Short mmCIF file of N, CA and C in Angstrom, two decimals:
data_model
loop_
_atom_site.label_atom_id
_atom_site.label_comp_id
_atom_site.label_asym_id
_atom_site.label_seq_id
_atom_site.Cartn_x
_atom_site.Cartn_y
_atom_site.Cartn_z
N UNK W 1 323.07 -20.04 -2.27
CA UNK W 1 322.19 -21.02 -2.85
C UNK W 1 321.21 -20.32 -3.79
N UNK W 2 321.04 -20.90 -4.96
CA UNK W 2 320.17 -20.30 -5.96
C UNK W 2 318.71 -20.57 -5.61
N UNK W 3 317.87 -19.64 -6.03
CA UNK W 3 316.44 -19.84 -5.81
C UNK W 3 315.90 -20.88 -6.78
N UNK W 4 314.75 -21.42 -6.45
CA UNK W 4 314.11 -22.42 -7.32
C UNK W 4 313.85 -21.84 -8.71
N UNK W 5 313.40 -20.59 -8.78
CA UNK W 5 313.13 -19.94 -10.06
C UNK W 5 314.41 -19.79 -10.87
N UNK W 6 315.52 -19.49 -10.19
CA UNK W 6 316.80 -19.35 -10.88
C UNK W 6 317.27 -20.67 -11.46
N UNK W 7 317.06 -21.75 -10.71
CA UNK W 7 317.45 -23.08 -11.20
C UNK W 7 316.60 -23.48 -12.40
N UNK W 8 315.30 -23.22 -12.31
CA UNK W 8 314.40 -23.55 -13.42
C UNK W 8 314.78 -22.73 -14.66
N UNK W 9 315.08 -21.46 -14.48
CA UNK W 9 315.48 -20.61 -15.60
C UNK W 9 316.77 -21.13 -16.23
N UNK W 10 317.73 -21.48 -15.38
CA UNK W 10 319.01 -22.01 -15.90
C UNK W 10 318.78 -23.31 -16.66
N UNK W 11 317.91 -24.16 -16.16
CA UNK W 11 317.62 -25.43 -16.84
C UNK W 11 316.95 -25.18 -18.19
N UNK W 12 316.03 -24.22 -18.23
CA UNK W 12 315.37 -23.89 -19.50
C UNK W 12 316.36 -23.32 -20.51
N UNK W 13 317.24 -22.46 -20.07
CA UNK W 13 318.24 -21.89 -20.97
C UNK W 13 319.15 -22.99 -21.49
N UNK W 14 319.59 -23.88 -20.61
CA UNK W 14 320.45 -25.00 -21.03
C UNK W 14 319.72 -25.88 -22.04
N UNK W 15 318.45 -26.15 -21.78
CA UNK W 15 317.66 -26.97 -22.71
C UNK W 15 317.53 -26.31 -24.07
N UNK W 16 317.27 -25.02 -24.08
CA UNK W 16 317.16 -24.29 -25.35
C UNK W 16 318.48 -24.30 -26.10
N UNK W 17 319.59 -24.14 -25.38
CA UNK W 17 320.90 -24.21 -26.03
C UNK W 17 321.14 -25.57 -26.66
N UNK W 18 320.80 -26.62 -25.92
CA UNK W 18 320.96 -27.97 -26.46
C UNK W 18 320.10 -28.17 -27.71
N UNK W 19 318.88 -27.67 -27.65
CA UNK W 19 318.00 -27.80 -28.82
C UNK W 19 318.54 -27.03 -30.01
N UNK W 20 319.06 -25.84 -29.77
CA UNK W 20 319.57 -25.06 -30.91
C UNK W 20 320.83 -25.70 -31.48
N UNK W 21 321.72 -26.19 -30.64
CA UNK W 21 322.92 -26.86 -31.14
C UNK W 21 322.53 -28.15 -31.83
N UNK W 22 321.64 -28.91 -31.22
CA UNK W 22 321.15 -30.14 -31.85
C UNK W 22 320.45 -29.86 -33.15
N UNK W 23 319.74 -28.73 -33.21
CA UNK W 23 319.05 -28.36 -34.43
C UNK W 23 320.00 -28.09 -35.57
N UNK W 24 321.16 -27.53 -35.24
CA UNK W 24 322.13 -27.27 -36.29
C UNK W 24 322.71 -28.58 -36.82
N UNK W 25 322.91 -29.53 -35.94
CA UNK W 25 323.53 -30.79 -36.36
C UNK W 25 322.51 -31.76 -36.94
N UNK W 26 321.36 -31.87 -36.33
CA UNK W 26 320.44 -32.91 -36.76
C UNK W 26 319.06 -32.37 -37.12
N UNK W 27 318.61 -31.32 -36.42
CA UNK W 27 317.27 -30.80 -36.65
C UNK W 27 317.08 -30.35 -38.09
N UNK W 28 318.16 -29.95 -38.74
CA UNK W 28 318.08 -29.60 -40.16
C UNK W 28 317.92 -30.85 -40.99
N UNK W 29 317.88 -32.00 -40.34
CA UNK W 29 317.68 -33.24 -41.07
C UNK W 29 318.97 -33.93 -41.43
N UNK W 30 320.06 -33.55 -40.79
CA UNK W 30 321.32 -34.20 -41.11
C UNK W 30 321.83 -33.83 -42.49
N UNK W 31 321.52 -32.63 -42.96
CA UNK W 31 321.93 -32.24 -44.31
C UNK W 31 323.45 -32.24 -44.45
N UNK W 32 324.14 -31.86 -43.37
CA UNK W 32 325.60 -31.90 -43.41
C UNK W 32 326.10 -33.33 -43.58
N UNK W 33 325.46 -34.25 -42.86
CA UNK W 33 325.82 -35.66 -43.00
C UNK W 33 325.53 -36.16 -44.41
N UNK W 34 324.41 -35.73 -44.96
CA UNK W 34 324.06 -36.16 -46.32
C UNK W 34 325.05 -35.58 -47.33
N UNK W 35 325.39 -34.32 -47.18
CA UNK W 35 326.37 -33.71 -48.09
C UNK W 35 327.70 -34.45 -48.02
N UNK W 36 328.13 -34.80 -46.81
CA UNK W 36 329.38 -35.55 -46.63
C UNK W 36 329.28 -36.92 -47.30
N UNK W 37 328.15 -37.58 -47.12
CA UNK W 37 327.93 -38.89 -47.74
C UNK W 37 327.97 -38.79 -49.26
N UNK W 38 327.35 -37.79 -49.82
CA UNK W 38 327.35 -37.60 -51.27
C UNK W 38 328.77 -37.39 -51.79
N UNK W 39 329.58 -36.66 -51.03
CA UNK W 39 330.99 -36.47 -51.41
C UNK W 39 331.75 -37.79 -51.34
N UNK W 40 331.55 -38.53 -50.24
CA UNK W 40 332.25 -39.81 -50.07
C UNK W 40 331.91 -40.80 -51.17
N UNK W 41 330.66 -40.75 -51.63
CA UNK W 41 330.21 -41.68 -52.66
C UNK W 41 330.54 -41.17 -54.07
N UNK W 42 331.24 -40.04 -54.13
CA UNK W 42 331.64 -39.44 -55.41
C UNK W 42 330.44 -39.16 -56.32
N UNK W 43 329.39 -38.64 -55.72
CA UNK W 43 328.20 -38.25 -56.48
C UNK W 43 328.47 -36.86 -57.04
N UNK W 44 328.24 -36.68 -58.32
CA UNK W 44 328.50 -35.40 -58.97
C UNK W 44 327.60 -34.30 -58.46
N UNK W 45 327.97 -33.04 -58.77
CA UNK W 45 327.22 -31.89 -58.24
C UNK W 45 325.76 -31.86 -58.67
N UNK W 46 325.48 -32.16 -59.92
CA UNK W 46 324.10 -32.10 -60.40
C UNK W 46 323.26 -33.20 -59.74
N UNK W 47 323.80 -34.41 -59.67
CA UNK W 47 323.09 -35.52 -59.03
C UNK W 47 322.91 -35.24 -57.53
N UNK W 48 323.96 -34.70 -56.90
CA UNK W 48 323.87 -34.37 -55.48
C UNK W 48 322.77 -33.36 -55.22
N UNK W 49 322.69 -32.37 -56.11
CA UNK W 49 321.67 -31.33 -55.95
C UNK W 49 320.26 -31.93 -55.99
N UNK W 50 320.04 -32.86 -56.91
CA UNK W 50 318.72 -33.50 -57.01
C UNK W 50 318.38 -34.31 -55.77
N UNK W 51 319.36 -35.05 -55.26
CA UNK W 51 319.13 -35.85 -54.05
C UNK W 51 318.88 -34.93 -52.86
N UNK W 52 319.69 -33.89 -52.72
CA UNK W 52 319.50 -32.95 -51.61
C UNK W 52 318.14 -32.28 -51.67
N UNK W 53 317.72 -31.90 -52.86
CA UNK W 53 316.42 -31.25 -53.03
C UNK W 53 315.29 -32.21 -52.62
N UNK W 54 315.38 -33.47 -53.06
CA UNK W 54 314.35 -34.46 -52.70
C UNK W 54 314.37 -34.72 -51.20
N UNK W 55 315.56 -34.79 -50.62
CA UNK W 55 315.70 -35.03 -49.18
C UNK W 55 315.08 -33.88 -48.38
N UNK W 56 315.36 -32.65 -48.80
CA UNK W 56 314.79 -31.48 -48.13
C UNK W 56 313.27 -31.47 -48.26
N UNK W 57 312.76 -31.89 -49.41
CA UNK W 57 311.30 -31.97 -49.59
C UNK W 57 310.70 -32.99 -48.62
N UNK W 58 311.39 -34.10 -48.46
CA UNK W 58 310.91 -35.12 -47.51
C UNK W 58 310.86 -34.56 -46.10
N UNK W 59 311.87 -33.80 -45.73
CA UNK W 59 311.89 -33.19 -44.40
C UNK W 59 310.76 -32.17 -44.25
N UNK W 60 310.51 -31.41 -45.32
CA UNK W 60 309.45 -30.40 -45.26
C UNK W 60 308.07 -31.00 -45.06
N UNK W 61 307.86 -32.23 -45.51
CA UNK W 61 306.54 -32.86 -45.32
C UNK W 61 306.52 -33.71 -44.04
N UNK W 62 307.52 -33.47 -43.19
CA UNK W 62 307.60 -34.09 -41.86
C UNK W 62 307.97 -35.57 -41.85
N UNK W 63 308.74 -36.00 -42.83
CA UNK W 63 309.34 -37.32 -42.73
C UNK W 63 310.63 -37.12 -41.93
N UNK W 64 310.80 -37.89 -40.90
CA UNK W 64 311.94 -37.72 -40.01
C UNK W 64 313.27 -38.01 -40.71
N UNK W 65 314.25 -37.17 -40.47
CA UNK W 65 315.59 -37.39 -41.00
C UNK W 65 316.17 -38.71 -40.53
N UNK W 66 315.85 -39.09 -39.29
CA UNK W 66 316.38 -40.35 -38.76
C UNK W 66 315.78 -41.55 -39.49
N UNK W 67 314.65 -41.34 -40.18
CA UNK W 67 314.04 -42.42 -40.96
C UNK W 67 314.60 -42.48 -42.38
N UNK W 68 314.81 -41.31 -42.98
CA UNK W 68 315.21 -41.33 -44.39
C UNK W 68 316.72 -41.27 -44.61
N UNK W 69 317.49 -40.76 -43.63
CA UNK W 69 318.93 -40.73 -43.85
C UNK W 69 319.50 -42.14 -44.03
N UNK W 70 319.15 -43.11 -43.15
CA UNK W 70 319.67 -44.47 -43.37
C UNK W 70 319.20 -45.07 -44.70
N UNK W 71 318.01 -44.69 -45.12
CA UNK W 71 317.48 -45.17 -46.40
C UNK W 71 318.34 -44.64 -47.55
N UNK W 72 318.58 -43.34 -47.57
CA UNK W 72 319.38 -42.73 -48.63
C UNK W 72 320.80 -43.29 -48.58
N UNK W 73 321.35 -43.42 -47.40
CA UNK W 73 322.70 -43.95 -47.25
C UNK W 73 322.79 -45.36 -47.82
N UNK W 74 321.82 -46.20 -47.47
CA UNK W 74 321.82 -47.58 -47.99
C UNK W 74 321.68 -47.60 -49.50
N UNK W 75 320.81 -46.75 -50.03
CA UNK W 75 320.64 -46.69 -51.48
C UNK W 75 321.95 -46.31 -52.17
N UNK W 76 322.62 -45.30 -51.64
CA UNK W 76 323.87 -44.85 -52.25
C UNK W 76 324.97 -45.90 -52.11
N UNK W 77 325.02 -46.55 -50.96
CA UNK W 77 326.04 -47.59 -50.77
C UNK W 77 325.83 -48.78 -51.69
N UNK W 78 324.57 -49.02 -52.07
CA UNK W 78 324.27 -50.11 -53.01
C UNK W 78 324.29 -49.62 -54.46
N UNK W 79 324.82 -48.41 -54.64
CA UNK W 79 325.03 -47.83 -55.95
C UNK W 79 323.76 -47.61 -56.77
N UNK W 80 322.69 -47.19 -56.07
CA UNK W 80 321.50 -46.73 -56.78
C UNK W 80 321.90 -45.47 -57.55
N UNK W 81 321.32 -45.27 -58.70
CA UNK W 81 321.56 -44.02 -59.42
C UNK W 81 320.92 -42.87 -58.64
N UNK W 82 321.36 -41.66 -58.92
CA UNK W 82 320.76 -40.49 -58.26
C UNK W 82 319.27 -40.43 -58.57
N UNK W 83 318.90 -40.74 -59.81
CA UNK W 83 317.48 -40.72 -60.19
C UNK W 83 316.69 -41.75 -59.38
N UNK W 84 317.28 -42.90 -59.12
CA UNK W 84 316.59 -43.93 -58.33
C UNK W 84 316.41 -43.48 -56.88
N UNK W 85 317.43 -42.83 -56.33
CA UNK W 85 317.32 -42.32 -54.95
C UNK W 85 316.21 -41.26 -54.89
N UNK W 86 316.18 -40.39 -55.88
CA UNK W 86 315.12 -39.37 -55.93
C UNK W 86 313.75 -40.02 -56.04
N UNK W 87 313.64 -41.09 -56.81
CA UNK W 87 312.37 -41.82 -56.95
C UNK W 87 311.94 -42.42 -55.62
N UNK W 88 312.89 -43.02 -54.91
CA UNK W 88 312.59 -43.59 -53.60
C UNK W 88 312.03 -42.51 -52.67
N UNK W 89 312.69 -41.36 -52.65
CA UNK W 89 312.24 -40.26 -51.79
C UNK W 89 310.91 -39.70 -52.26
N UNK W 90 310.72 -39.61 -53.55
CA UNK W 90 309.47 -39.08 -54.10
C UNK W 90 308.26 -39.91 -53.68
N UNK W 91 308.41 -41.22 -53.74
CA UNK W 91 307.29 -42.08 -53.32
C UNK W 91 307.03 -41.91 -51.83
N UNK W 92 308.09 -41.80 -51.03
CA UNK W 92 307.91 -41.60 -49.59
C UNK W 92 307.16 -40.28 -49.33
N UNK W 93 307.51 -39.25 -50.07
CA UNK W 93 306.84 -37.96 -49.92
C UNK W 93 305.37 -38.07 -50.29
N UNK W 94 305.07 -38.75 -51.39
CA UNK W 94 303.68 -38.93 -51.81
C UNK W 94 302.87 -39.66 -50.74
N UNK W 95 303.46 -40.70 -50.16
CA UNK W 95 302.77 -41.43 -49.10
C UNK W 95 302.50 -40.52 -47.89
N UNK W 96 303.52 -39.76 -47.50
CA UNK W 96 303.36 -38.87 -46.36
C UNK W 96 302.26 -37.84 -46.61
N UNK W 97 302.27 -37.27 -47.80
CA UNK W 97 301.25 -36.27 -48.14
C UNK W 97 299.84 -36.86 -48.17
N UNK W 98 299.76 -38.15 -48.46
CA UNK W 98 298.46 -38.84 -48.48
C UNK W 98 298.06 -39.33 -47.09
N UNK W 99 298.92 -39.12 -46.10
CA UNK W 99 298.61 -39.57 -44.75
C UNK W 99 298.76 -41.07 -44.58
N UNK W 100 299.56 -41.69 -45.42
CA UNK W 100 299.75 -43.14 -45.37
C UNK W 100 301.08 -43.46 -44.69
N UNK W 101 301.22 -44.68 -44.17
CA UNK W 101 302.44 -45.03 -43.42
C UNK W 101 303.68 -45.14 -44.29
N UNK W 102 304.59 -44.24 -44.10
CA UNK W 102 305.84 -44.21 -44.84
C UNK W 102 306.78 -45.32 -44.36
N UNK W 103 306.66 -45.66 -43.07
CA UNK W 103 307.59 -46.63 -42.48
C UNK W 103 307.56 -47.98 -43.18
N UNK W 104 306.37 -48.47 -43.53
CA UNK W 104 306.30 -49.78 -44.17
C UNK W 104 306.91 -49.74 -45.57
N UNK W 105 306.79 -48.61 -46.24
CA UNK W 105 307.43 -48.43 -47.55
C UNK W 105 308.95 -48.44 -47.39
N UNK W 106 309.44 -47.67 -46.42
CA UNK W 106 310.88 -47.63 -46.17
C UNK W 106 311.39 -49.02 -45.81
N UNK W 107 310.63 -49.73 -44.97
CA UNK W 107 311.03 -51.09 -44.60
C UNK W 107 311.14 -51.99 -45.82
N UNK W 108 310.23 -51.85 -46.76
CA UNK W 108 310.25 -52.68 -47.97
C UNK W 108 311.49 -52.37 -48.81
N UNK W 109 311.83 -51.12 -48.94
CA UNK W 109 313.03 -50.74 -49.69
C UNK W 109 314.28 -51.29 -48.98
N UNK W 110 314.33 -51.10 -47.67
CA UNK W 110 315.49 -51.57 -46.90
C UNK W 110 315.62 -53.09 -46.96
N UNK W 111 314.49 -53.78 -46.97
CA UNK W 111 314.51 -55.24 -47.09
C UNK W 111 315.15 -55.67 -48.41
N UNK W 112 314.76 -55.01 -49.48
CA UNK W 112 315.34 -55.32 -50.79
C UNK W 112 316.83 -55.04 -50.83
N UNK W 113 317.24 -53.93 -50.23
CA UNK W 113 318.66 -53.59 -50.19
C UNK W 113 319.43 -54.65 -49.40
N UNK W 114 318.88 -55.06 -48.25
CA UNK W 114 319.55 -56.06 -47.42
C UNK W 114 319.71 -57.39 -48.17
N UNK W 115 318.76 -57.69 -49.04
CA UNK W 115 318.82 -58.94 -49.81
C UNK W 115 319.65 -58.78 -51.09
N UNK W 116 320.19 -57.56 -51.29
CA UNK W 116 321.01 -57.26 -52.47
C UNK W 116 320.25 -57.44 -53.79
N UNK W 117 318.98 -57.07 -53.75
CA UNK W 117 318.15 -57.10 -54.95
C UNK W 117 318.52 -55.88 -55.80
N UNK W 118 318.55 -56.01 -57.13
CA UNK W 118 318.88 -54.86 -57.98
C UNK W 118 317.93 -53.67 -57.75
N UNK W 119 318.47 -52.48 -57.88
CA UNK W 119 317.72 -51.25 -57.59
C UNK W 119 316.41 -51.16 -58.35
N UNK W 120 316.41 -51.48 -59.66
CA UNK W 120 315.18 -51.34 -60.44
C UNK W 120 314.09 -52.29 -59.92
N UNK W 121 314.47 -53.47 -59.49
CA UNK W 121 313.50 -54.43 -58.93
C UNK W 121 312.98 -53.94 -57.58
N UNK W 122 313.88 -53.39 -56.75
CA UNK W 122 313.44 -52.84 -55.45
C UNK W 122 312.43 -51.73 -55.68
N UNK W 123 312.71 -50.86 -56.64
CA UNK W 123 311.79 -49.76 -56.92
C UNK W 123 310.43 -50.27 -57.40
N UNK W 124 310.43 -51.30 -58.23
CA UNK W 124 309.16 -51.87 -58.69
C UNK W 124 308.34 -52.39 -57.51
N UNK W 125 308.98 -53.17 -56.66
CA UNK W 125 308.27 -53.77 -55.52
C UNK W 125 307.83 -52.69 -54.54
N UNK W 126 308.71 -51.73 -54.26
CA UNK W 126 308.37 -50.66 -53.32
C UNK W 126 307.23 -49.79 -53.85
N UNK W 127 307.24 -49.52 -55.15
CA UNK W 127 306.16 -48.73 -55.72
C UNK W 127 304.83 -49.50 -55.71
N UNK W 128 304.91 -50.82 -55.87
CA UNK W 128 303.69 -51.63 -55.73
C UNK W 128 303.18 -51.58 -54.30
N UNK W 129 304.10 -51.60 -53.33
CA UNK W 129 303.73 -51.49 -51.91
C UNK W 129 303.05 -50.15 -51.67
N UNK W 130 303.60 -49.09 -52.24
CA UNK W 130 303.01 -47.76 -52.09
C UNK W 130 301.62 -47.71 -52.71
N UNK W 131 301.46 -48.33 -53.86
CA UNK W 131 300.15 -48.38 -54.51
C UNK W 131 299.15 -49.14 -53.66
N UNK W 132 299.58 -50.24 -53.07
CA UNK W 132 298.70 -51.01 -52.18
C UNK W 132 298.28 -50.18 -50.97
N UNK W 133 299.22 -49.43 -50.42
CA UNK W 133 298.89 -48.56 -49.29
C UNK W 133 297.88 -47.50 -49.69
N UNK W 134 298.05 -46.93 -50.89
CA UNK W 134 297.10 -45.92 -51.37
C UNK W 134 295.71 -46.52 -51.56
N UNK W 135 295.67 -47.72 -52.13
CA UNK W 135 294.37 -48.39 -52.32
C UNK W 135 293.70 -48.67 -50.99
N UNK W 136 294.48 -49.14 -50.02
CA UNK W 136 293.93 -49.42 -48.69
C UNK W 136 293.39 -48.13 -48.06
N UNK W 137 294.14 -47.04 -48.22
CA UNK W 137 293.68 -45.76 -47.70
C UNK W 137 292.39 -45.31 -48.36
N UNK W 138 292.28 -45.51 -49.67
CA UNK W 138 291.05 -45.15 -50.38
C UNK W 138 289.87 -46.00 -49.91
N UNK W 139 290.11 -47.29 -49.69
CA UNK W 139 289.04 -48.16 -49.19
C UNK W 139 288.57 -47.71 -47.81
N UNK W 140 289.52 -47.37 -46.95
CA UNK W 140 289.14 -46.88 -45.61
C UNK W 140 288.35 -45.59 -45.72
N UNK W 141 288.75 -44.71 -46.62
CA UNK W 141 288.01 -43.47 -46.81
C UNK W 141 286.58 -43.76 -47.25
N UNK W 142 286.40 -44.72 -48.15
CA UNK W 142 285.06 -45.09 -48.60
C UNK W 142 284.22 -45.65 -47.46
N UNK W 143 284.83 -46.42 -46.59
CA UNK W 143 284.11 -46.98 -45.44
C UNK W 143 283.66 -45.85 -44.52
N UNK W 144 284.53 -44.88 -44.30
CA UNK W 144 284.18 -43.74 -43.44
C UNK W 144 283.08 -42.91 -44.10
N UNK W 145 283.19 -42.68 -45.40
CA UNK W 145 282.18 -41.90 -46.12
C UNK W 145 280.82 -42.59 -46.06
N UNK W 146 280.84 -43.91 -46.06
CA UNK W 146 279.60 -44.69 -45.99
C UNK W 146 278.98 -44.64 -44.60
N UNK W 147 279.66 -44.00 -43.65
CA UNK W 147 279.08 -43.81 -42.33
C UNK W 147 279.50 -44.83 -41.29
N UNK W 148 280.47 -45.64 -41.61
CA UNK W 148 280.94 -46.65 -40.64
C UNK W 148 282.08 -46.08 -39.81
N UNK W 149 282.16 -46.58 -38.58
CA UNK W 149 283.25 -46.16 -37.70
C UNK W 149 284.49 -46.97 -37.99
N UNK W 150 285.61 -46.30 -38.00
CA UNK W 150 286.90 -46.95 -38.14
C UNK W 150 287.73 -46.54 -36.93
N UNK W 151 288.07 -47.51 -36.09
CA UNK W 151 288.75 -47.19 -34.84
C UNK W 151 290.18 -46.73 -35.04
N UNK W 152 290.94 -47.44 -35.86
CA UNK W 152 292.36 -47.12 -36.02
C UNK W 152 292.70 -47.06 -37.50
N UNK W 153 292.76 -45.84 -38.03
CA UNK W 153 293.04 -45.68 -39.46
C UNK W 153 294.51 -45.77 -39.78
N UNK W 154 295.36 -45.80 -38.77
CA UNK W 154 296.80 -45.89 -39.04
C UNK W 154 297.18 -47.32 -39.09
#
């Protein structure tokens, strides 16, 4: 019979192995899945490179791959241009860097895609949503600077 310390050690090792294997498949942000998707959608090498670069930037600013992969996939399936996909990701990155909620922006883009709205119109509406979020964040900052308490800034 193994000692309690031996069991705990074995469990920790198993957990670390799972994390490292999971990290290769998903922790990198699903880059392999994205590369496969770009191939399936017949996206050229230069366009693919731009989308991958924007996707990696989104991951670097801590936007979850599980949040943006479905977004990118939906954009590509609806035949957004590579530049449009990069724009969608760029706005999400800007929101994240500003500490604003990326999820509501992503939801707005996904809503437009679900309704089969043209890409340029989705981008206009989503960018307006992002601007509204930035304005709301600035207003909250002004309230805090004025010395008022704000309980929930998120």
